Coordinates of C-alpha atoms in Angstrom, one line a residue:
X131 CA 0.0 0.0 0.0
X132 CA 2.2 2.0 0.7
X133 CA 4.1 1.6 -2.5
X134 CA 0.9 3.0 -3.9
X135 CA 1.4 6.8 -2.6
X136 CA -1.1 5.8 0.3
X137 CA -0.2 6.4 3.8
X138 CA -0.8 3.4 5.5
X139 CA -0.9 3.1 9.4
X140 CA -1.0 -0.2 11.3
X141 CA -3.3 -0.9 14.6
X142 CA -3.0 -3.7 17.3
X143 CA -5.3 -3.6 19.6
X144 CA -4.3 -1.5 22.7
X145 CA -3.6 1.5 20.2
X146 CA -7.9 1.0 19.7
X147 CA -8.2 3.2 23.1
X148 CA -6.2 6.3 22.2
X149 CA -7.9 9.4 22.2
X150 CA -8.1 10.3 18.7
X151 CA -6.9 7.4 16.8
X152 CA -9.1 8.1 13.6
X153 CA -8.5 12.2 13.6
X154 CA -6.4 12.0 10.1
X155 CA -8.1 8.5 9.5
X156 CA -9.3 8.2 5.8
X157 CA -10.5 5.0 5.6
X158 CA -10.3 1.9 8.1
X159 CA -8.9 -1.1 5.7
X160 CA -10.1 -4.6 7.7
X161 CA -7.8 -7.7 6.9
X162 CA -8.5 -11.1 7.3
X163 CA -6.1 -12.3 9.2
X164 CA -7.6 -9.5 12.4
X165 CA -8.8 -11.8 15.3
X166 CA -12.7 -11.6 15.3
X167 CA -12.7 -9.9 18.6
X168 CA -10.6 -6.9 17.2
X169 CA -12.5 -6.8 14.2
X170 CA -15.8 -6.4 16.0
X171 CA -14.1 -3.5 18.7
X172 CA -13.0 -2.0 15.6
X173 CA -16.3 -2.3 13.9
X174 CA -17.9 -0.8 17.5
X175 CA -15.7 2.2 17.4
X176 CA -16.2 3.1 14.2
X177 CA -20.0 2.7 13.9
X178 CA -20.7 4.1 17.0
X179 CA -18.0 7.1 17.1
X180 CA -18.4 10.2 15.7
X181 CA -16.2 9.2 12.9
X182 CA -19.0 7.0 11.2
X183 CA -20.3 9.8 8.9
X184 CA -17.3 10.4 7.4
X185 CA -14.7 7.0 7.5
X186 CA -15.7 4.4 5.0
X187 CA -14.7 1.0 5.6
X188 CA -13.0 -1.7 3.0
X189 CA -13.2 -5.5 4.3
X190 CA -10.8 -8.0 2.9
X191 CA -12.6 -11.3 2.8
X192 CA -11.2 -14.7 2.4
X193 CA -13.1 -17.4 0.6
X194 CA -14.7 -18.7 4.0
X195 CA -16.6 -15.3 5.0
X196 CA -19.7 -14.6 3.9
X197 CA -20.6 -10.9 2.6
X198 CA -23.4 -9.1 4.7
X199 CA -24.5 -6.3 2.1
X200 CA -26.7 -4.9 5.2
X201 CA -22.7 -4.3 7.1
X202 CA -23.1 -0.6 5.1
X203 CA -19.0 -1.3 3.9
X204 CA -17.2 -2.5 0.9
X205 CA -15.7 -5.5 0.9
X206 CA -12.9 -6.9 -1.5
X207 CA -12.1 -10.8 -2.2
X208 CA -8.8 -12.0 -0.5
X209 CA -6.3 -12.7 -1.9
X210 CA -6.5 -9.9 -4.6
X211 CA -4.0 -7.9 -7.0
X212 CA -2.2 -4.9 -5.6
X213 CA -4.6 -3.0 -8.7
X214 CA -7.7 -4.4 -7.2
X215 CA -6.6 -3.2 -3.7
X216 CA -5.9 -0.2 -4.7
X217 CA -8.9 0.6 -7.4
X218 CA -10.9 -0.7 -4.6
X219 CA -9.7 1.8 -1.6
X220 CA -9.6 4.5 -4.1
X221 CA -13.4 3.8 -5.1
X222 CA -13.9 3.3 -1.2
X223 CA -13.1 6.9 -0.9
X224 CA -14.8 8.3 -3.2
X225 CA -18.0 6.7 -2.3
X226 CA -17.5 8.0 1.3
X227 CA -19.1 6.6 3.7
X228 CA -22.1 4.9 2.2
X229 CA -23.8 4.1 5.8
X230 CA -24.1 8.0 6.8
X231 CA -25.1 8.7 3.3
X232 CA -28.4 6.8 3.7
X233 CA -29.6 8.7 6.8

């Protein structure tokens, strides 16, 4: 990614309680290999913070997970080209948000 002019910042899990954490936050990119427990916190802060309106989401999916169109984010089949990543973050944000765009 970052070999694609993106900046790319990496979260483990106690980083998920600074104050903060999605100020310069773009978009929140969700990989497979994220335990379901961090997923979900992530998911949590997200939704519920005030950053929901304007932080889209993009969920890599491996071939075992099922897609829930109702979730409100994209989602991209995993393993995928570096293009597809990238065409896929880049469409991720310029759709925005498409959760806060229904209300």
């Amino acid at each position: 990614l970052r070999s694609a002019d993106l900046e790319v910042r990496f979260l483990d899990e106690p980083s998920l309680d600074k104050p903060g954490l999605f100020d310069a936050v773009g978009l929140v990119l969700i990989t497979p290999g994220m335990s379901a427990e961090l997923r979900e916190d992530l998911m949590k802060l997200v939704a519920d913070g005030p950053v929901a309106e304007r932080i889209p989401i993009l969920e890599l999916i491996s071939d075992d997970r099922e897609i829930k169109e109702e979730s409100g984010h994209a989602f991209l089949p995993w393993p995928s080209s570096t293009e597809e990543l990238k065409r896929s973050i880049q469409e991720a944000l310029l759709a925005g948000n498409p959760v806060a765009q229904d209300d």
